[in-house]
Amino acid sequence: MLKFVTTPRKTPEKRAAEVRREDFSEIYTGFKVSEAETQSSRCSQCGVPFCASGCPLGNHIPDWLMLAAEGRLDEAYEVSSSTSTMPEICGRICPQDRLCEGSCVIEQSGHGTVTIGAVEQFITETAWQEGWVKPIQPRRERAQSVGIIGAGPGGMAAADRLRSLGYQVTIYDRYDRAGGLLTYGIPGFKLEKHVVARRVQRLEEAGVTFVLNTDIGKDISFAELREKHDAVLVTTGVYKARDLTLPGSGNNGVVPALQYLTASNRKGFGDEVIDYESGLLNAEGKRVVVIGGGDTAMDCVRTAIRQDAASVTCLYRRDRANMPGSAREVQNAEEEGVEFRWLSAPKAVLGDANRVTGVRVARMRLGAPDASGRQAPEEVPGDDVELEADLVIKALGFDPEDMPGLFGDPELSITRWGTLKVDPKTFQTVVPGVFAAGDIVRGASLVVWAIHDGQKAAAAMHTHLTAEAATKKAAADLASVA
Ligand code: FAD
Ligand code: SF4
Ligand code: SF4
C-alpha cells in the first residue's frame, strides 16, 4: 500500500474514438488483474477515509482496496457487496470525480486519486466470472408481501434486500423490461445491457416476481395494490420532461431526449421501433443539435455520433466549468467528434411545422450570482448565430409526474417540487405502509443514490413489517385467550 508516490495513477484502457464511435459497446476495457492490484496499492489507507464519506453508500473503500492489492479478490468482493447491491454498475457509471474519487486525499498531494470506481468494477466482474456472486437465499421465509412500483435501480436494490430477509416481493413496471433508466435511458457505451440483465435474473432466480407492461394507476389501481400487499414501495423515477418554449419548438424534428435514447436502446435489443425506422428518432446523416448540458445531453450527443450523424453540436447556456454533466463524459464526447458551444442558448427553432432547418442561437455571458449563488446566464444582445439542423433534441431535465393524481390517492403528500414527501429516516410517506425512494423522492439524481435509498427503505420497511407482524400476533394471542 501507500505506493501513490512511486506508482502513477492509471485508468482502464479506453478504445480509440474512431473505433468506439462505430458501436454501442462500453468504451473502457476494464483493468487486468495486475493493473487492479497495482492501482489499489496506491491507496494510503487513511485513518479517516474521505473517499468513503464522498460515496453515498459509505462503501468500505480502503478495506477492499487493500484486499484487492493483496490479490484477495473474493474477500474484497464480500466487503464491497456488503454495502452495495450493484457495485459493478456504480463502478461503471458513478461520476466518481464528484463522489469517492473527488474526495480522495492523495489528489491534494498532486499524485492523482486512486481509481476507485474501476477497481470496484473489476472486483465484482471477477466475482461474477468466478461464481462468487451467490444466489439470494433467505434464512427464513416470511408470509408478508411487498409490492414495489418501478423496476429501476431503487426498486431493484430494495427487492434484493427485502427478498434476502425472506419477504415475498413483486415488482411492477410499466415497461416491458426491468432496469428502469439502466435499461432504457443510459446507453450501452456507458453500461452494457447484459450487466443489468444479470442483476434482474439474480432477483428472478431468488423468487422475486416481475410484473411488467403494467402501469400502476391505469392497469392496476394503487388502492388495489395496497390491498394486495402488506407494504408498498414507490420507486417510479421522474419522467416529465422539461419542455422548450421557443418559437418553432413544436416543429416536426424536435424530439425529447428520453424518447430518442429509449428508441436507440430498443434498437440495441433488436426491437422494431417505428419512429426509428421512419427517421424521426434516428440521427443517421442528419445535422443534430442537442440542447442541454447534463448527463442526458451527453448520452444523446454520443448516441447521435454512433448513429452516423453528419454533425453533432451541443448547446449549453453556461460555460464548461459550470455544466452539470460529468467532465469525463464531455471529454469522451469531444474525442468522438461532438462540437460543444458553451454560453449558447437557443432562441428559436427554424423551419416549418413539417421540417426543422436550424436553430437560432443567442450568445450568453455569466452575470451576477442568483439566489443559489450560481452565476446566472444572460444574453449578449445582437450576437445571434444560426446553426443548420435537421434534428433537435431537447435534454433539459425531468420533473416528477403528478403522483397523487396518477395513483388516485390525494393523501399522498408531495413537496413543492412535486416529489413524494417521505420521513427522511423511515422513507415512509404520509400514507401508512407506503414507502418511497430514489428519483421520485430526490428529483432527478444518480443511480448510486437510488441504490442507497432503496437499501435504506428496505431496512425501514423490515422494521415496520416486523412491528406489524408482532402487533397482529399479540392481537391473535389475546383473542385466543379470550
Ligand atoms: P428509474 O431508473 O427511473 O426507474 C423507475 C421505473 O419505474 C421505470 O422502469 C418506470 O418504467 C417505472 N414506473 C414509473 N411509473 C410507473 C407506474 N405508474 N407503474 C409502473 N411502473 C412505473 N445516473 C448516474 O449515476 N450515472 C449516469 O451516468 C447517469 N446517466 C443518466 C442518463 C440518462 C439519459 C438519464 C435520464 C439519467 C441518468 N442518470 C445517471 C440518472 C439515473 O439513471 C437515475 O437517477 C436512476 O435511474 C433513478 O433510479 P430510480 O430507481 O429512482 O428510477
Ligand atoms: Fe465511488 Fe460510486 Fe463506488 Fe461509491 S458506489 S465507491 S461513489 S463508484
Ligand atoms: Fe485511499 Fe484515497 Fe480513500 Fe485515502 S481517501 S483511503 S488514499 S482511496
XYZ file of C-alpha atoms and ligand atoms in Angstrom:
551
model
C 0.000 0.000 0.000
C 0.957 3.703 0.045
C 2.544 3.401 -3.398
C 0.954 6.577 -4.716
C 4.286 8.414 -4.856
C 6.059 5.822 -6.990
C 3.129 4.399 -8.982
C 1.310 6.790 -11.285
C -2.479 6.828 -11.497
C -3.746 4.785 -14.432
C -7.324 4.458 -15.650
C -8.509 1.415 -17.622
C -7.724 1.495 -21.330
C -10.208 3.356 -23.491
C -10.964 2.162 -27.017
C -9.841 4.614 -29.714
C -12.504 7.211 -30.544
C -12.700 6.245 -34.231
C -13.302 2.604 -33.277
C -15.759 3.107 -30.430
C -17.949 5.561 -32.340
C -18.866 2.664 -34.638
C -20.698 0.655 -31.941
C -22.608 0.826 -28.648
C -20.222 -1.315 -26.596
C -18.600 0.070 -23.437
C -15.623 2.266 -24.193
C -13.391 1.179 -21.288
C -11.851 -2.288 -21.487
C -11.554 -2.727 -17.691
C -8.469 -3.479 -15.599
C -6.343 -6.601 -15.902
C -5.525 -8.360 -12.586
C -2.054 -6.842 -12.318
C -3.351 -3.328 -13.057
C -6.120 -3.609 -10.455
C -3.629 -4.810 -7.831
C -1.087 -2.100 -8.659
C -3.659 0.693 -8.741
C -5.223 -0.469 -5.450
C -1.787 -0.438 -3.821
C -1.615 3.344 -4.361
C -4.149 3.870 -1.535
C -2.639 5.427 1.590
C -5.156 3.653 3.897
C -6.277 6.890 5.524
C -7.382 6.606 9.158
C -10.342 8.790 8.268
C -11.145 7.772 4.684
C -12.658 10.810 2.984
C -13.344 8.668 -0.096
C -15.952 6.737 1.920
C -17.574 9.999 3.053
C -17.784 11.025 -0.610
C -19.522 7.756 -1.523
C -23.302 7.883 -0.959
C -23.224 4.231 0.119
C -20.378 4.803 2.585
C -18.537 1.912 0.907
C -15.589 0.491 2.897
C -13.228 1.592 0.139
C -9.791 1.338 1.826
C -10.649 -2.183 3.055
C -11.458 -3.573 -0.371
C -8.561 -1.685 -1.959
C -6.153 -3.346 0.442
C -7.653 -6.794 -0.182
C -7.509 -6.228 -3.962
C -3.882 -5.092 -3.724
C -3.085 -8.343 -1.898
C -4.894 -10.412 -4.558
C -7.614 -11.453 -2.059
C -10.374 -10.651 -4.531
C -13.020 -12.972 -3.075
C -12.710 -11.206 0.275
C -12.662 -7.825 -1.469
C -15.947 -8.782 -3.135
C -17.500 -9.805 0.209
C -16.646 -6.424 1.720
C -17.697 -4.451 -1.345
C -21.047 -6.234 -1.720
C -21.909 -5.820 1.953
C -22.787 -2.151 1.384
C -23.886 -2.202 -2.268
C -26.303 -4.361 -4.207
C -24.782 -3.313 -7.581
C -21.069 -2.443 -7.196
C -20.170 -3.294 -10.810
C -22.835 -0.844 -12.042
C -21.721 2.006 -9.758
C -18.087 1.315 -10.669
C -19.027 1.966 -14.292
C -21.402 4.932 -14.135
C -20.965 6.879 -10.903
C -19.494 10.326 -11.556
C -16.516 9.378 -9.383
C -14.841 12.751 -9.915
C -17.686 14.296 -7.892
C -18.041 11.460 -5.347
C -15.491 8.991 -3.950
C -12.505 9.949 -6.114
C -13.321 13.640 -5.744
C -12.730 13.170 -2.011
C -9.584 11.038 -2.224
C -6.861 12.891 -0.319
C -3.887 11.873 -2.417
C -5.249 14.086 -5.189
C -4.408 17.032 -2.957
C -0.774 15.943 -2.786
C -0.694 16.167 -6.571
C -0.449 12.432 -7.259
C -3.869 11.766 -8.755
C -6.696 9.927 -6.981
C -6.905 6.194 -6.545
C -9.018 4.781 -9.425
C -11.702 3.593 -7.011
C -14.557 3.075 -9.489
C -12.510 0.996 -11.910
C -11.221 -1.243 -9.092
C -14.771 -1.650 -7.746
C -15.953 -2.737 -11.199
C -13.013 -5.133 -11.540
C -13.661 -6.807 -8.172
C -17.336 -7.561 -8.874
C -16.779 -8.534 -12.511
C -14.227 -11.064 -11.230
C -16.786 -12.240 -8.667
C -19.358 -12.870 -11.424
C -16.783 -14.754 -13.518
C -15.606 -16.868 -10.588
C -19.104 -17.685 -9.327
C -18.678 -15.781 -6.063
C -21.928 -13.852 -6.593
C -24.145 -16.286 -4.743
C -27.902 -16.683 -5.221
C -30.063 -14.849 -2.701
C -31.073 -17.443 -0.110
C -33.263 -16.100 2.694
C -32.591 -17.747 6.034
C -36.350 -17.938 6.657
C -39.427 -17.294 4.552
C -41.913 -14.680 5.731
C -45.563 -14.655 4.740
C -45.718 -10.870 4.409
C -45.579 -9.466 0.909
C -44.193 -6.260 -0.519
C -45.215 -4.592 -3.777
C -42.603 -2.393 -5.442
C -43.708 0.038 -8.157
C -40.796 0.626 -10.515
C -38.030 -1.794 -11.534
C -35.201 0.766 -11.719
C -32.094 0.674 -9.518
C -34.047 1.951 -6.479
C -36.692 -0.773 -6.742
C -34.187 -3.492 -7.572
C -31.893 -2.599 -4.663
C -34.858 -2.728 -2.272
C -36.052 -6.038 -3.769
C -32.606 -7.567 -3.255
C -32.554 -6.640 0.432
C -36.216 -7.481 1.142
C -36.034 -10.870 -0.543
C -32.824 -11.650 1.385
C -34.871 -11.060 4.536
C -37.463 -13.574 3.329
C -40.311 -11.285 2.184
C -42.460 -12.196 -0.831
C -41.572 -9.476 -3.317
C -43.377 -8.415 -6.501
C -42.041 -5.615 -8.715
C -44.415 -3.893 -11.116
C -43.182 -1.858 -14.081
C -44.889 -0.166 -16.974
C -42.054 -1.039 -19.345
C -41.604 -4.449 -20.950
C -38.114 -4.890 -19.473
C -36.854 -4.308 -15.941
C -33.976 -1.959 -15.098
C -35.607 1.498 -15.394
C -33.166 4.057 -16.759
C -30.358 1.486 -16.562
C -32.155 -0.335 -19.385
C -33.888 2.352 -21.451
C -32.088 5.617 -20.557
C -28.354 5.028 -20.155
C -26.754 3.871 -23.436
C -24.711 0.689 -23.834
C -21.436 2.563 -24.343
C -21.631 3.521 -20.626
C -23.361 0.383 -19.347
C -23.831 -2.726 -21.450
C -27.277 -4.253 -21.074
C -26.141 -7.743 -20.096
C -24.746 -6.191 -16.885
C -28.262 -5.073 -15.908
C -29.970 -8.255 -17.165
C -27.668 -10.341 -14.940
C -28.912 -8.472 -11.855
C -32.556 -8.853 -12.918
C -32.039 -12.582 -13.446
C -30.493 -12.948 -9.989
C -33.625 -11.434 -8.454
C -35.885 -13.658 -10.563
C -33.935 -16.741 -9.519
C -34.384 -15.682 -5.884
C -38.153 -15.749 -6.321
C -38.838 -12.048 -6.916
C -41.832 -11.759 -9.263
C -41.643 -9.163 -12.052
C -44.996 -7.973 -13.389
C -44.059 -5.984 -16.497
C -46.143 -3.993 -19.003
C -48.238 -2.934 -16.031
C -48.844 0.723 -15.352
C -49.892 1.253 -11.750
C -52.693 3.802 -11.685
C -54.003 2.533 -15.048
C -53.751 -1.255 -15.363
C -53.906 -1.867 -11.622
C -55.109 0.777 -9.208
C -52.871 1.943 -6.398
C -55.642 1.098 -3.903
C -55.778 -2.478 -5.228
C -52.018 -2.794 -4.856
C -52.129 -1.543 -1.280
C -54.865 -4.036 -0.548
C -52.815 -6.872 -2.013
C -49.506 -6.236 -0.210
C -48.536 -5.670 3.406
C -46.351 -2.744 2.350
C -45.739 -0.826 -0.884
C -42.586 0.910 -2.103
C -42.839 3.603 -4.794
C -39.668 3.861 -6.910
C -41.167 5.283 -10.091
C -38.429 7.772 -11.002
C -39.115 11.130 -12.666
C -40.337 11.170 -16.253
C -41.994 14.532 -17.028
C -39.518 16.051 -19.486
C -38.982 19.823 -19.178
C -40.067 21.389 -22.429
C -38.714 24.045 -24.777
C -40.966 27.048 -25.080
C -39.477 28.740 -28.122
C -40.912 29.699 -31.475
C -40.792 26.579 -33.650
C -40.210 24.149 -30.784
C -43.272 22.145 -31.827
C -41.894 21.516 -35.337
C -41.506 18.008 -36.649
C -37.878 17.068 -35.930
C -37.759 18.473 -32.392
C -37.749 15.441 -30.090
C -37.473 14.748 -26.348
C -34.188 13.193 -25.201
C -35.579 10.189 -23.383
C -37.760 9.188 -26.325
C -34.681 9.389 -28.547
C -32.499 7.360 -26.148
C -35.200 4.766 -25.489
C -35.614 4.196 -29.238
C -31.867 3.711 -29.597
C -31.718 1.306 -26.635
C -34.675 -0.638 -28.038
C -32.878 -0.972 -31.380
C -29.936 -2.390 -29.421
C -32.276 -5.092 -28.080
C -33.386 -5.852 -31.647
C -36.911 -4.418 -31.182
C -38.850 -2.941 -34.057
C -39.156 0.815 -33.405
C -41.436 2.538 -35.873
C -40.253 6.091 -35.092
C -36.663 4.984 -35.552
C -37.342 3.262 -38.888
C -39.274 6.354 -40.061
C -36.243 8.507 -39.281
C -37.944 10.613 -36.599
C -35.754 9.215 -33.800
C -32.719 8.315 -35.911
C -29.810 10.725 -36.398
C -28.256 8.988 -39.403
C -26.989 11.517 -41.958
C -28.516 14.436 -40.017
C -27.121 17.628 -38.587
C -28.039 17.226 -34.924
C -28.321 19.919 -32.267
C -28.737 18.795 -28.656
C -29.913 21.367 -26.124
C -28.748 20.841 -22.526
C -25.611 20.206 -20.500
C -26.414 17.272 -18.201
C -25.790 13.528 -18.379
C -28.819 13.046 -20.611
C -27.494 15.561 -23.162
C -24.092 13.822 -23.128
C -25.772 10.474 -23.808
C -27.752 11.994 -26.705
C -24.755 13.573 -28.447
C -22.729 10.378 -28.193
C -25.674 8.258 -29.394
C -26.100 10.558 -32.420
C -22.400 10.134 -33.268
C -22.863 6.347 -33.206
C -25.925 6.611 -35.447
C -23.680 8.261 -38.046
C -24.989 11.811 -37.809
C -23.492 14.266 -40.304
C -22.616 16.614 -37.414
C -23.437 16.846 -33.702
C -23.472 20.106 -31.735
C -24.292 20.550 -28.066
C -25.654 23.913 -26.872
C -25.245 24.857 -23.241
C -26.080 28.264 -21.817
C -23.351 28.351 -19.166
C -19.642 27.608 -19.602
C -17.735 24.342 -19.409
C -16.828 24.761 -15.743
C -20.482 25.176 -14.795
C -22.066 22.352 -16.732
C -23.896 19.726 -14.667
C -22.752 16.715 -16.737
C -19.665 14.706 -15.833
C -16.374 16.248 -17.070
C -15.256 12.743 -18.091
C -18.261 12.374 -20.395
C -17.646 15.780 -22.028
C -14.091 14.732 -22.785
C -15.279 11.407 -24.220
C -17.833 13.212 -26.391
C -15.244 15.681 -27.678
C -12.892 12.841 -28.581
C -15.728 11.216 -30.510
C -16.336 14.345 -32.581
C -19.043 16.332 -30.765
C -18.798 20.125 -31.009
C -19.671 21.988 -27.804
C -20.926 25.553 -27.988
C -20.635 26.921 -24.460
C -22.502 30.078 -23.397
C -25.066 29.427 -26.107
C -28.844 29.354 -25.703
C -31.467 28.550 -28.346
C -33.815 31.432 -29.262
C -35.911 29.796 -31.967
C -36.159 26.577 -33.932
C -36.167 27.396 -37.643
C -38.134 25.676 -40.405
C -41.835 24.942 -40.536
C -44.293 22.538 -38.900
C -43.098 19.702 -41.166
C -39.356 20.128 -41.021
C -36.627 21.627 -38.869
C -33.919 23.506 -40.769
C -31.916 25.122 -37.993
C -31.666 26.803 -34.610
C -31.152 30.495 -33.887
C -28.700 30.727 -31.020
C -28.013 33.618 -28.665
C -24.571 34.150 -27.195
C -24.643 34.321 -23.396
C -22.365 35.610 -20.676
C -22.344 34.811 -16.982
C -23.793 37.623 -14.914
C -24.258 38.175 -11.204
C -24.850 35.137 -8.983
C -28.520 34.242 -8.427
C -30.186 33.207 -5.147
C -28.429 29.810 -5.295
C -25.043 31.529 -5.612
C -24.621 30.330 -9.203
C -23.820 32.922 -11.867
C -26.948 33.490 -13.961
C -26.517 33.385 -17.745
C -27.669 36.493 -19.609
C -27.910 37.222 -23.306
C -25.310 39.251 -25.190
C -27.599 41.337 -27.406
C -27.062 41.396 -31.178
C -24.727 38.409 -31.261
C -27.084 35.669 -32.550
C -25.966 32.950 -34.959
C -27.983 30.474 -36.997
C -26.968 26.806 -36.977
C -28.235 24.404 -39.616
C -30.041 21.383 -38.163
C -32.307 18.507 -39.229
C -32.860 17.060 -35.752
C -33.110 18.983 -32.472
C -33.024 17.003 -29.225
C -34.373 18.578 -26.028
C -32.416 17.439 -22.972
C -33.497 19.973 -20.373
C -34.101 17.687 -17.410
C -37.017 15.921 -15.795
C -39.678 16.655 -13.198
C -41.910 14.231 -11.303
C -45.266 13.274 -12.724
C -48.392 14.138 -10.722
C -48.165 11.178 -8.362
C -51.305 11.769 -6.237
C -53.317 12.247 -9.476
C -51.721 9.283 -11.241
C -52.303 6.970 -8.293
C -55.739 8.460 -7.496
C -54.651 8.986 -3.911
C -54.865 12.635 -2.808
C -53.494 11.578 0.573
C -50.019 11.105 -0.938
C -48.259 14.286 0.046
C -45.786 15.990 -2.293
C -43.108 18.651 -1.906
C -43.136 21.952 -3.771
C -41.006 20.263 -6.451
C -43.639 17.558 -6.941
C -41.503 14.804 -5.416
C -43.059 12.455 -2.871
C -42.745 13.604 0.717
C -41.201 10.974 2.995
C -39.869 10.851 6.509
C -36.098 11.113 5.838
C -35.331 8.383 8.385
C -38.026 5.820 7.561
C -38.703 6.627 3.872
C -42.391 6.285 4.758
C -44.841 8.619 3.009
C -47.752 10.125 4.919
C -49.797 7.063 3.923
C -49.104 4.267 6.433
C -47.349 1.268 4.872
C -46.414 3.195 1.716
C -42.722 3.992 1.317
C -40.863 5.787 -1.479
C -37.246 6.003 -2.661
C -34.972 7.100 -5.499
C -35.608 9.895 -8.000
C -39.301 10.185 -7.087
C -38.156 11.423 -3.663
C -34.926 13.264 -4.575
C -35.785 14.556 -8.036
C -33.540 13.574 -10.978
C -30.379 12.294 -9.277
C -27.923 9.422 -9.601
C -28.051 5.652 -9.728
C -25.929 5.347 -6.581
C -28.412 7.494 -4.642
C -31.332 5.379 -5.881
C -29.486 2.267 -4.663
C -28.746 3.945 -1.335
C -32.385 4.896 -0.861
C -33.687 1.501 -1.996
C -31.455 -0.285 0.502
C -32.342 2.109 3.345
C -36.060 1.966 2.545
C -35.902 -1.852 2.601
C -34.370 -1.761 6.088
C -37.070 0.656 7.273
C -39.820 -1.498 5.729
C -38.416 -4.517 7.546
C -38.695 -2.652 10.854
C -42.247 -1.597 10.004
C -43.350 -5.069 8.888
C -41.753 -6.780 11.880
C -43.599 -4.443 14.242
C -46.837 -5.004 12.334
C -46.455 -8.782 12.466
C -45.758 -8.607 16.213
C -48.861 -6.470 16.794
C -51.019 -8.876 14.778
C -49.646 -11.860 16.678
C -50.261 -10.194 20.038
C -53.860 -9.429 18.998
C -54.371 -13.016 17.823
C -52.893 -14.396 21.072
C -55.220 -12.154 23.064
C -58.221 -13.253 21.022
C -57.382 -16.936 21.524
C -57.157 -16.464 25.309
C -60.439 -14.510 25.479
P -35.799 4.843 -12.640
O -34.494 4.278 -13.020
O -36.318 5.954 -13.454
O -36.853 3.653 -12.653
C -38.226 3.906 -12.425
C -39.055 2.786 -13.012
O -40.402 2.981 -12.599
C -39.066 2.762 -14.531
O -38.732 1.470 -15.003
C -40.509 3.125 -14.899
O -40.974 2.461 -16.052
C -41.263 2.649 -13.676
N -42.538 3.334 -13.472
C -42.754 4.671 -13.414
N -44.059 4.925 -13.177
C -44.675 3.716 -13.100
C -46.029 3.314 -12.885
N -47.015 4.189 -12.687
N -46.321 1.991 -12.882
C -45.337 1.063 -13.094
N -44.039 1.401 -13.283
C -43.712 2.696 -13.286
N -27.035 8.384 -13.069
C -25.771 8.010 -12.812
O -25.447 7.733 -11.652
N -24.852 7.908 -13.806
C -25.156 8.148 -15.102
O -24.303 8.040 -15.969
C -26.486 8.513 -15.418
N -26.859 8.718 -16.693
C -28.151 9.023 -16.969
C -28.532 9.162 -18.286
C -29.848 9.450 -18.607
C -30.246 9.573 -20.039
C -30.800 9.659 -17.575
C -32.211 10.032 -17.915
C -30.426 9.523 -16.261
C -29.111 9.190 -15.943
N -28.703 9.002 -14.621
C -27.419 8.633 -14.347
C -29.671 9.121 -13.507
C -30.181 7.739 -13.061
O -30.479 6.945 -14.182
C -31.380 7.857 -12.139
O -31.049 8.703 -11.068
C -31.811 6.491 -11.580
O -32.080 5.577 -12.616
C -33.040 6.625 -10.677
O -33.454 5.360 -10.273
P -34.952 5.079 -9.827
O -35.000 3.629 -9.488
O -35.382 6.065 -8.832
O -35.843 5.371 -11.144
Fe -17.394 5.533 -5.827
Fe -19.890 5.178 -6.677
Fe -18.437 3.108 -5.944
Fe -19.265 4.830 -4.103
S -20.553 3.487 -5.336
S -17.219 3.918 -4.277
S -19.192 6.748 -5.258
S -18.022 4.435 -7.671
Fe -7.218 5.520 -0.052
Fe -7.839 7.910 -1.184
Fe -9.569 6.667 0.405
Fe -7.361 7.695 1.451
S -9.048 8.846 0.512
S -8.278 5.689 1.926
S -5.927 7.335 -0.222
S -8.806 5.911 -1.562
